[in-house]
Amino acid sequence: MQSTANDCRSIRAAHVAESAHSGEMDGLSVSAETQADADRYINGDIDADEVVARTRARYGLS
């Protein structure tokens, strides 16, 4: 069962890296707050919807 959790973590980490890279290609950078949320997502503490909700709230995009 542990390998499944590690596999999920690896997949989430890859998604975060791809997303950050995509933003960097557009000249954007990841804020410390957003990176902290991404780390929580990678660790499985929050889901992708929560990352989006936090980011939208951070920038006033309710």
JSON list of N, CA and C in Angstrom, two decimals:
[
{"chain": "A", "resi": 1, "resn": "MET", "atom": "N", "xyz": [0.83, -1.19, 0.00]},
{"chain": "A", "resi": 1, "resn": "MET", "atom": "CA", "xyz": [0.00, 0.00, 0.00]},
{"chain": "A", "resi": 1, "resn": "MET", "atom": "C", "xyz": [0.87, 1.25, 0.00]},
{"chain": "A", "resi": 2, "resn": "GLN", "atom": "N", "xyz": [2.04, 1.18, 0.64]},
{"chain": "A", "resi": 2, "resn": "GLN", "atom": "CA", "xyz": [2.92, 2.35, 0.70]},
{"chain": "A", "resi": 2, "resn": "GLN", "atom": "C", "xyz": [3.35, 2.79, -0.69]},
{"chain": "A", "resi": 3, "resn": "SER", "atom": "N", "xyz": [3.62, 1.82, -1.59]},
{"chain": "A", "resi": 3, "resn": "SER", "atom": "CA", "xyz": [4.05, 2.20, -2.93]},
{"chain": "A", "resi": 3, "resn": "SER", "atom": "C", "xyz": [2.97, 2.97, -3.66]},
{"chain": "A", "resi": 4, "resn": "THR", "atom": "N", "xyz": [1.71, 2.65, -3.41]},
{"chain": "A", "resi": 4, "resn": "THR", "atom": "CA", "xyz": [0.61, 3.39, -4.03]},
{"chain": "A", "resi": 4, "resn": "THR", "atom": "C", "xyz": [0.61, 4.84, -3.57]},
{"chain": "A", "resi": 5, "resn": "ALA", "atom": "N", "xyz": [0.83, 5.07, -2.29]},
{"chain": "A", "resi": 5, "resn": "ALA", "atom": "CA", "xyz": [0.89, 6.44, -1.77]},
{"chain": "A", "resi": 5, "resn": "ALA", "atom": "C", "xyz": [2.07, 7.17, -2.38]},
{"chain": "A", "resi": 6, "resn": "ASN", "atom": "N", "xyz": [3.20, 6.49, -2.50]},
{"chain": "A", "resi": 6, "resn": "ASN", "atom": "CA", "xyz": [4.38, 7.11, -3.12]},
{"chain": "A", "resi": 6, "resn": "ASN", "atom": "C", "xyz": [4.15, 7.39, -4.60]},
{"chain": "A", "resi": 7, "resn": "ASP", "atom": "N", "xyz": [3.44, 6.48, -5.28]},
{"chain": "A", "resi": 7, "resn": "ASP", "atom": "CA", "xyz": [3.12, 6.69, -6.69]},
{"chain": "A", "resi": 7, "resn": "ASP", "atom": "C", "xyz": [2.24, 7.93, -6.85]},
{"chain": "A", "resi": 8, "resn": "CYS", "atom": "N", "xyz": [1.23, 8.05, -6.00]},
{"chain": "A", "resi": 8, "resn": "CYS", "atom": "CA", "xyz": [0.34, 9.22, -6.06]},
{"chain": "A", "resi": 8, "resn": "CYS", "atom": "C", "xyz": [1.11, 10.50, -5.79]},
{"chain": "A", "resi": 9, "resn": "ARG", "atom": "N", "xyz": [1.99, 10.45, -4.82]},
{"chain": "A", "resi": 9, "resn": "ARG", "atom": "CA", "xyz": [2.81, 11.62, -4.49]},
{"chain": "A", "resi": 9, "resn": "ARG", "atom": "C", "xyz": [3.68, 12.00, -5.67]},
{"chain": "A", "resi": 10, "resn": "SER", "atom": "N", "xyz": [4.28, 11.03, -6.32]},
{"chain": "A", "resi": 10, "resn": "SER", "atom": "CA", "xyz": [5.13, 11.28, -7.49]},
{"chain": "A", "resi": 10, "resn": "SER", "atom": "C", "xyz": [4.33, 11.89, -8.63]},
{"chain": "A", "resi": 11, "resn": "ILE", "atom": "N", "xyz": [3.13, 11.40, -8.84]},
{"chain": "A", "resi": 11, "resn": "ILE", "atom": "CA", "xyz": [2.27, 11.94, -9.89]},
{"chain": "A", "resi": 11, "resn": "ILE", "atom": "C", "xyz": [1.90, 13.39, -9.58]},
{"chain": "A", "resi": 12, "resn": "ARG", "atom": "N", "xyz": [1.52, 13.66, -8.32]},
{"chain": "A", "resi": 12, "resn": "ARG", "atom": "CA", "xyz": [1.17, 15.03, -7.94]},
{"chain": "A", "resi": 12, "resn": "ARG", "atom": "C", "xyz": [2.38, 15.96, -8.07]},
{"chain": "A", "resi": 13, "resn": "ALA", "atom": "N", "xyz": [3.56, 15.48, -7.70]},
{"chain": "A", "resi": 13, "resn": "ALA", "atom": "CA", "xyz": [4.78, 16.29, -7.83]},
{"chain": "A", "resi": 13, "resn": "ALA", "atom": "C", "xyz": [5.06, 16.60, -9.30]},
{"chain": "A", "resi": 14, "resn": "ALA", "atom": "N", "xyz": [4.84, 15.63, -10.16]},
{"chain": "A", "resi": 14, "resn": "ALA", "atom": "CA", "xyz": [5.04, 15.85, -11.60]},
{"chain": "A", "resi": 14, "resn": "ALA", "atom": "C", "xyz": [4.06, 16.88, -12.13]},
{"chain": "A", "resi": 15, "resn": "HIS", "atom": "N", "xyz": [2.80, 16.82, -11.67]},
{"chain": "A", "resi": 15, "resn": "HIS", "atom": "CA", "xyz": [1.81, 17.81, -12.09]},
{"chain": "A", "resi": 15, "resn": "HIS", "atom": "C", "xyz": [2.22, 19.22, -11.66]},
{"chain": "A", "resi": 16, "resn": "VAL", "atom": "N", "xyz": [2.70, 19.34, -10.44]},
{"chain": "A", "resi": 16, "resn": "VAL", "atom": "CA", "xyz": [3.14, 20.65, -9.94]},
{"chain": "A", "resi": 16, "resn": "VAL", "atom": "C", "xyz": [4.32, 21.15, -10.75]},
{"chain": "A", "resi": 17, "resn": "ALA", "atom": "N", "xyz": [5.28, 20.28, -11.01]},
{"chain": "A", "resi": 17, "resn": "ALA", "atom": "CA", "xyz": [6.46, 20.69, -11.78]},
{"chain": "A", "resi": 17, "resn": "ALA", "atom": "C", "xyz": [6.07, 21.12, -13.19]},
{"chain": "A", "resi": 18, "resn": "GLU", "atom": "N", "xyz": [5.18, 20.38, -13.82]},
{"chain": "A", "resi": 18, "resn": "GLU", "atom": "CA", "xyz": [4.73, 20.73, -15.17]},
{"chain": "A", "resi": 18, "resn": "GLU", "atom": "C", "xyz": [4.00, 22.07, -15.17]},
{"chain": "A", "resi": 19, "resn": "SER", "atom": "N", "xyz": [3.18, 22.28, -14.17]},
{"chain": "A", "resi": 19, "resn": "SER", "atom": "CA", "xyz": [2.44, 23.53, -14.07]},
{"chain": "A", "resi": 19, "resn": "SER", "atom": "C", "xyz": [3.38, 24.72, -13.85]},
{"chain": "A", "resi": 20, "resn": "ALA", "atom": "N", "xyz": [4.33, 24.56, -12.96]},
{"chain": "A", "resi": 20, "resn": "ALA", "atom": "CA", "xyz": [5.31, 25.62, -12.70]},
{"chain": "A", "resi": 20, "resn": "ALA", "atom": "C", "xyz": [6.12, 25.91, -13.96]},
{"chain": "A", "resi": 21, "resn": "HIS", "atom": "N", "xyz": [6.53, 24.87, -14.65]},
{"chain": "A", "resi": 21, "resn": "HIS", "atom": "CA", "xyz": [7.32, 25.05, -15.87]},
{"chain": "A", "resi": 21, "resn": "HIS", "atom": "C", "xyz": [6.50, 25.79, -16.93]},
{"chain": "A", "resi": 22, "resn": "SER", "atom": "N", "xyz": [5.25, 25.43, -17.07]},
{"chain": "A", "resi": 22, "resn": "SER", "atom": "CA", "xyz": [4.37, 26.10, -18.03]},
{"chain": "A", "resi": 22, "resn": "SER", "atom": "C", "xyz": [4.28, 27.60, -17.72]},
{"chain": "A", "resi": 23, "resn": "GLY", "atom": "N", "xyz": [4.10, 27.93, -16.45]},
{"chain": "A", "resi": 23, "resn": "GLY", "atom": "CA", "xyz": [4.04, 29.33, -16.05]},
{"chain": "A", "resi": 23, "resn": "GLY", "atom": "C", "xyz": [5.35, 30.04, -16.33]},
{"chain": "A", "resi": 24, "resn": "GLU", "atom": "N", "xyz": [6.46, 29.38, -16.03]},
{"chain": "A", "resi": 24, "resn": "GLU", "atom": "CA", "xyz": [7.78, 29.97, -16.28]},
{"chain": "A", "resi": 24, "resn": "GLU", "atom": "C", "xyz": [7.99, 30.24, -17.76]},
{"chain": "A", "resi": 25, "resn": "MET", "atom": "N", "xyz": [7.49, 29.37, -18.60]},
{"chain": "A", "resi": 25, "resn": "MET", "atom": "CA", "xyz": [7.60, 29.57, -20.05]},
{"chain": "A", "resi": 25, "resn": "MET", "atom": "C", "xyz": [6.83, 30.82, -20.49]},
{"chain": "A", "resi": 26, "resn": "ASP", "atom": "N", "xyz": [5.82, 31.20, -19.71]},
{"chain": "A", "resi": 26, "resn": "ASP", "atom": "CA", "xyz": [5.04, 32.40, -19.98]},
{"chain": "A", "resi": 26, "resn": "ASP", "atom": "C", "xyz": [5.56, 33.60, -19.21]},
{"chain": "A", "resi": 27, "resn": "GLY", "atom": "N", "xyz": [6.70, 33.45, -18.54]},
{"chain": "A", "resi": 27, "resn": "GLY", "atom": "CA", "xyz": [7.30, 34.56, -17.81]},
{"chain": "A", "resi": 27, "resn": "GLY", "atom": "C", "xyz": [6.77, 34.76, -16.41]},
{"chain": "A", "resi": 28, "resn": "LEU", "atom": "N", "xyz": [6.07, 33.77, -15.88]},
{"chain": "A", "resi": 28, "resn": "LEU", "atom": "CA", "xyz": [5.50, 33.86, -14.54]},
{"chain": "A", "resi": 28, "resn": "LEU", "atom": "C", "xyz": [6.39, 33.12, -13.54]},
{"chain": "A", "resi": 29, "resn": "SER", "atom": "N", "xyz": [6.16, 33.40, -12.27]},
{"chain": "A", "resi": 29, "resn": "SER", "atom": "CA", "xyz": [6.87, 32.66, -11.23]},
{"chain": "A", "resi": 29, "resn": "SER", "atom": "C", "xyz": [5.86, 32.25, -10.16]},
{"chain": "A", "resi": 30, "resn": "VAL", "atom": "N", "xyz": [6.24, 31.27, -9.38]},
{"chain": "A", "resi": 30, "resn": "VAL", "atom": "CA", "xyz": [5.38, 30.75, -8.32]},
{"chain": "A", "resi": 30, "resn": "VAL", "atom": "C", "xyz": [5.71, 31.48, -7.03]},
{"chain": "A", "resi": 31, "resn": "SER", "atom": "N", "xyz": [4.68, 32.06, -6.40]},
{"chain": "A", "resi": 31, "resn": "SER", "atom": "CA", "xyz": [4.90, 32.75, -5.13]},
{"chain": "A", "resi": 31, "resn": "SER", "atom": "C", "xyz": [5.17, 31.73, -4.02]},
{"chain": "A", "resi": 32, "resn": "ALA", "atom": "N", "xyz": [5.74, 32.21, -2.94]},
{"chain": "A", "resi": 32, "resn": "ALA", "atom": "CA", "xyz": [6.01, 31.33, -1.79]},
{"chain": "A", "resi": 32, "resn": "ALA", "atom": "C", "xyz": [4.71, 30.73, -1.26]},
{"chain": "A", "resi": 33, "resn": "GLU", "atom": "N", "xyz": [3.65, 31.52, -1.25]},
{"chain": "A", "resi": 33, "resn": "GLU", "atom": "CA", "xyz": [2.36, 31.03, -0.74]},
{"chain": "A", "resi": 33, "resn": "GLU", "atom": "C", "xyz": [1.81, 29.93, -1.64]},
{"chain": "A", "resi": 34, "resn": "THR", "atom": "N", "xyz": [1.91, 30.14, -2.95]},
{"chain": "A", "resi": 34, "resn": "THR", "atom": "CA", "xyz": [1.42, 29.13, -3.88]},
{"chain": "A", "resi": 34, "resn": "THR", "atom": "C", "xyz": [2.27, 27.87, -3.80]},
{"chain": "A", "resi": 35, "resn": "GLN", "atom": "N", "xyz": [3.58, 28.03, -3.64]},
{"chain": "A", "resi": 35, "resn": "GLN", "atom": "CA", "xyz": [4.45, 26.87, -3.51]},
{"chain": "A", "resi": 35, "resn": "GLN", "atom": "C", "xyz": [4.11, 26.08, -2.24]},
{"chain": "A", "resi": 36, "resn": "ALA", "atom": "N", "xyz": [3.78, 26.79, -1.16]},
{"chain": "A", "resi": 36, "resn": "ALA", "atom": "CA", "xyz": [3.39, 26.11, 0.07]},
{"chain": "A", "resi": 36, "resn": "ALA", "atom": "C", "xyz": [2.11, 25.30, -0.15]},
{"chain": "A", "resi": 37, "resn": "ASP", "atom": "N", "xyz": [1.15, 25.88, -0.89]},
{"chain": "A", "resi": 37, "resn": "ASP", "atom": "CA", "xyz": [-0.06, 25.13, -1.22]},
{"chain": "A", "resi": 37, "resn": "ASP", "atom": "C", "xyz": [0.26, 23.94, -2.10]},
{"chain": "A", "resi": 38, "resn": "ALA", "atom": "N", "xyz": [1.17, 24.12, -3.06]},
{"chain": "A", "resi": 38, "resn": "ALA", "atom": "CA", "xyz": [1.57, 23.02, -3.94]},
{"chain": "A", "resi": 38, "resn": "ALA", "atom": "C", "xyz": [2.21, 21.90, -3.13]},
{"chain": "A", "resi": 39, "resn": "ASP", "atom": "N", "xyz": [3.03, 22.26, -2.16]},
{"chain": "A", "resi": 39, "resn": "ASP", "atom": "CA", "xyz": [3.65, 21.25, -1.31]},
{"chain": "A", "resi": 39, "resn": "ASP", "atom": "C", "xyz": [2.60, 20.48, -0.52]},
{"chain": "A", "resi": 40, "resn": "ARG", "atom": "N", "xyz": [1.58, 21.18, -0.04]},
{"chain": "A", "resi": 40, "resn": "ARG", "atom": "CA", "xyz": [0.49, 20.51, 0.68]},
{"chain": "A", "resi": 40, "resn": "ARG", "atom": "C", "xyz": [-0.25, 19.55, -0.25]},
{"chain": "A", "resi": 41, "resn": "TYR", "atom": "N", "xyz": [-0.44, 19.97, -1.51]},
{"chain": "A", "resi": 41, "resn": "TYR", "atom": "CA", "xyz": [-1.08, 19.12, -2.51]},
{"chain": "A", "resi": 41, "resn": "TYR", "atom": "C", "xyz": [-0.22, 17.88, -2.77]},
{"chain": "A", "resi": 42, "resn": "ILE", "atom": "N", "xyz": [1.07, 18.07, -2.97]},
{"chain": "A", "resi": 42, "resn": "ILE", "atom": "CA", "xyz": [1.98, 16.95, -3.22]},
{"chain": "A", "resi": 42, "resn": "ILE", "atom": "C", "xyz": [1.91, 15.95, -2.08]},
{"chain": "A", "resi": 43, "resn": "ASN", "atom": "N", "xyz": [1.86, 16.45, -0.86]},
{"chain": "A", "resi": 43, "resn": "ASN", "atom": "CA", "xyz": [1.81, 15.58, 0.32]},
{"chain": "A", "resi": 43, "resn": "ASN", "atom": "C", "xyz": [0.45, 14.95, 0.55]},
{"chain": "A", "resi": 44, "resn": "GLY", "atom": "N", "xyz": [-0.55, 15.36, -0.23]},
{"chain": "A", "resi": 44, "resn": "GLY", "atom": "CA", "xyz": [-1.89, 14.79, -0.10]},
{"chain": "A", "resi": 44, "resn": "GLY", "atom": "C", "xyz": [-2.73, 15.42, 0.99]},
{"chain": "A", "resi": 45, "resn": "ASP", "atom": "N", "xyz": [-2.26, 16.57, 1.52]},
{"chain": "A", "resi": 45, "resn": "ASP", "atom": "CA", "xyz": [-3.00, 17.25, 2.58]},
{"chain": "A", "resi": 45, "resn": "ASP", "atom": "C", "xyz": [-4.21, 18.00, 2.05]},
{"chain": "A", "resi": 46, "resn": "ILE", "atom": "N", "xyz": [-4.13, 18.47, 0.80]},
{"chain": "A", "resi": 46, "resn": "ILE", "atom": "CA", "xyz": [-5.25, 19.15, 0.14]},
{"chain": "A", "resi": 46, "resn": "ILE", "atom": "C", "xyz": [-5.35, 18.61, -1.28]},
{"chain": "A", "resi": 47, "resn": "ASP", "atom": "N", "xyz": [-6.51, 18.77, -1.90]},
{"chain": "A", "resi": 47, "resn": "ASP", "atom": "CA", "xyz": [-6.67, 18.29, -3.26]},
{"chain": "A", "resi": 47, "resn": "ASP", "atom": "C", "xyz": [-6.48, 19.44, -4.26]},
{"chain": "A", "resi": 48, "resn": "ALA", "atom": "N", "xyz": [-6.51, 19.11, -5.54]},
{"chain": "A", "resi": 48, "resn": "ALA", "atom": "CA", "xyz": [-6.27, 20.11, -6.58]},
{"chain": "A", "resi": 48, "resn": "ALA", "atom": "C", "xyz": [-7.31, 21.22, -6.54]},
{"chain": "A", "resi": 49, "resn": "ASP", "atom": "N", "xyz": [-8.56, 20.88, -6.25]},
{"chain": "A", "resi": 49, "resn": "ASP", "atom": "CA", "xyz": [-9.60, 21.90, -6.17]},
{"chain": "A", "resi": 49, "resn": "ASP", "atom": "C", "xyz": [-9.29, 22.92, -5.08]},
{"chain": "A", "resi": 50, "resn": "GLU", "atom": "N", "xyz": [-8.74, 22.46, -3.98]},
{"chain": "A", "resi": 50, "resn": "GLU", "atom": "CA", "xyz": [-8.38, 23.37, -2.88]},
{"chain": "A", "resi": 50, "resn": "GLU", "atom": "C", "xyz": [-7.22, 24.27, -3.28]},
{"chain": "A", "resi": 51, "resn": "VAL", "atom": "N", "xyz": [-6.25, 23.73, -4.02]},
{"chain": "A", "resi": 51, "resn": "VAL", "atom": "CA", "xyz": [-5.14, 24.56, -4.51]},
{"chain": "A", "resi": 51, "resn": "VAL", "atom": "C", "xyz": [-5.69, 25.68, -5.38]},
{"chain": "A", "resi": 52, "resn": "VAL", "atom": "N", "xyz": [-6.58, 25.33, -6.29]},
{"chain": "A", "resi": 52, "resn": "VAL", "atom": "CA", "xyz": [-7.18, 26.33, -7.18]},
{"chain": "A", "resi": 52, "resn": "VAL", "atom": "C", "xyz": [-7.96, 27.36, -6.37]},
{"chain": "A", "resi": 53, "resn": "ALA", "atom": "N", "xyz": [-8.77, 26.90, -5.43]},
{"chain": "A", "resi": 53, "resn": "ALA", "atom": "CA", "xyz": [-9.58, 27.83, -4.62]},
{"chain": "A", "resi": 53, "resn": "ALA", "atom": "C", "xyz": [-8.69, 28.79, -3.84]},
{"chain": "A", "resi": 54, "resn": "ARG", "atom": "N", "xyz": [-7.61, 28.28, -3.24]},
{"chain": "A", "resi": 54, "resn": "ARG", "atom": "CA", "xyz": [-6.71, 29.14, -2.47]},
{"chain": "A", "resi": 54, "resn": "ARG", "atom": "C", "xyz": [-6.01, 30.15, -3.38]},
{"chain": "A", "resi": 55, "resn": "THR", "atom": "N", "xyz": [-5.60, 29.69, -4.55]},
{"chain": "A", "resi": 55, "resn": "THR", "atom": "CA", "xyz": [-4.91, 30.60, -5.48]},
{"chain": "A", "resi": 55, "resn": "THR", "atom": "C", "xyz": [-5.86, 31.68, -5.98]},
{"chain": "A", "resi": 56, "resn": "ARG", "atom": "N", "xyz": [-7.06, 31.29, -6.33]},
{"chain": "A", "resi": 56, "resn": "ARG", "atom": "CA", "xyz": [-8.05, 32.27, -6.80]},
{"chain": "A", "resi": 56, "resn": "ARG", "atom": "C", "xyz": [-8.35, 33.29, -5.69]},
{"chain": "A", "resi": 57, "resn": "ALA", "atom": "N", "xyz": [-8.51, 32.82, -4.48]},
{"chain": "A", "resi": 57, "resn": "ALA", "atom": "CA", "xyz": [-8.80, 33.72, -3.34]},
{"chain": "A", "resi": 57, "resn": "ALA", "atom": "C", "xyz": [-7.62, 34.66, -3.11]},
{"chain": "A", "resi": 58, "resn": "ARG", "atom": "N", "xyz": [-6.41, 34.14, -3.22]},
{"chain": "A", "resi": 58, "resn": "ARG", "atom": "CA", "xyz": [-5.20, 34.94, -3.00]},
{"chain": "A", "resi": 58, "resn": "ARG", "atom": "C", "xyz": [-5.15, 36.14, -3.95]},
{"chain": "A", "resi": 59, "resn": "TYR", "atom": "N", "xyz": [-5.63, 35.94, -5.18]},
{"chain": "A", "resi": 59, "resn": "TYR", "atom": "CA", "xyz": [-5.55, 36.99, -6.20]},
{"chain": "A", "resi": 59, "resn": "TYR", "atom": "C", "xyz": [-6.90, 37.66, -6.45]},
{"chain": "A", "resi": 60, "resn": "GLY", "atom": "N", "xyz": [-7.87, 37.43, -5.57]},
{"chain": "A", "resi": 60, "resn": "GLY", "atom": "CA", "xyz": [-9.16, 38.08, -5.68]},
{"chain": "A", "resi": 60, "resn": "GLY", "atom": "C", "xyz": [-9.99, 37.62, -6.88]},
{"chain": "A", "resi": 61, "resn": "LEU", "atom": "N", "xyz": [-9.84, 36.37, -7.24]},
{"chain": "A", "resi": 61, "resn": "LEU", "atom": "CA", "xyz": [-10.57, 35.82, -8.39]},
{"chain": "A", "resi": 61, "resn": "LEU", "atom": "C", "xyz": [-11.65, 34.85, -7.92]},
{"chain": "A", "resi": 62, "resn": "SER", "atom": "N", "xyz": [-12.45, 35.28, -7.01]},
{"chain": "A", "resi": 62, "resn": "SER", "atom": "CA", "xyz": [-13.48, 34.41, -6.45]},
{"chain": "A", "resi": 62, "resn": "SER", "atom": "C", "xyz": [-14.36, 33.89, -7.54]}
]
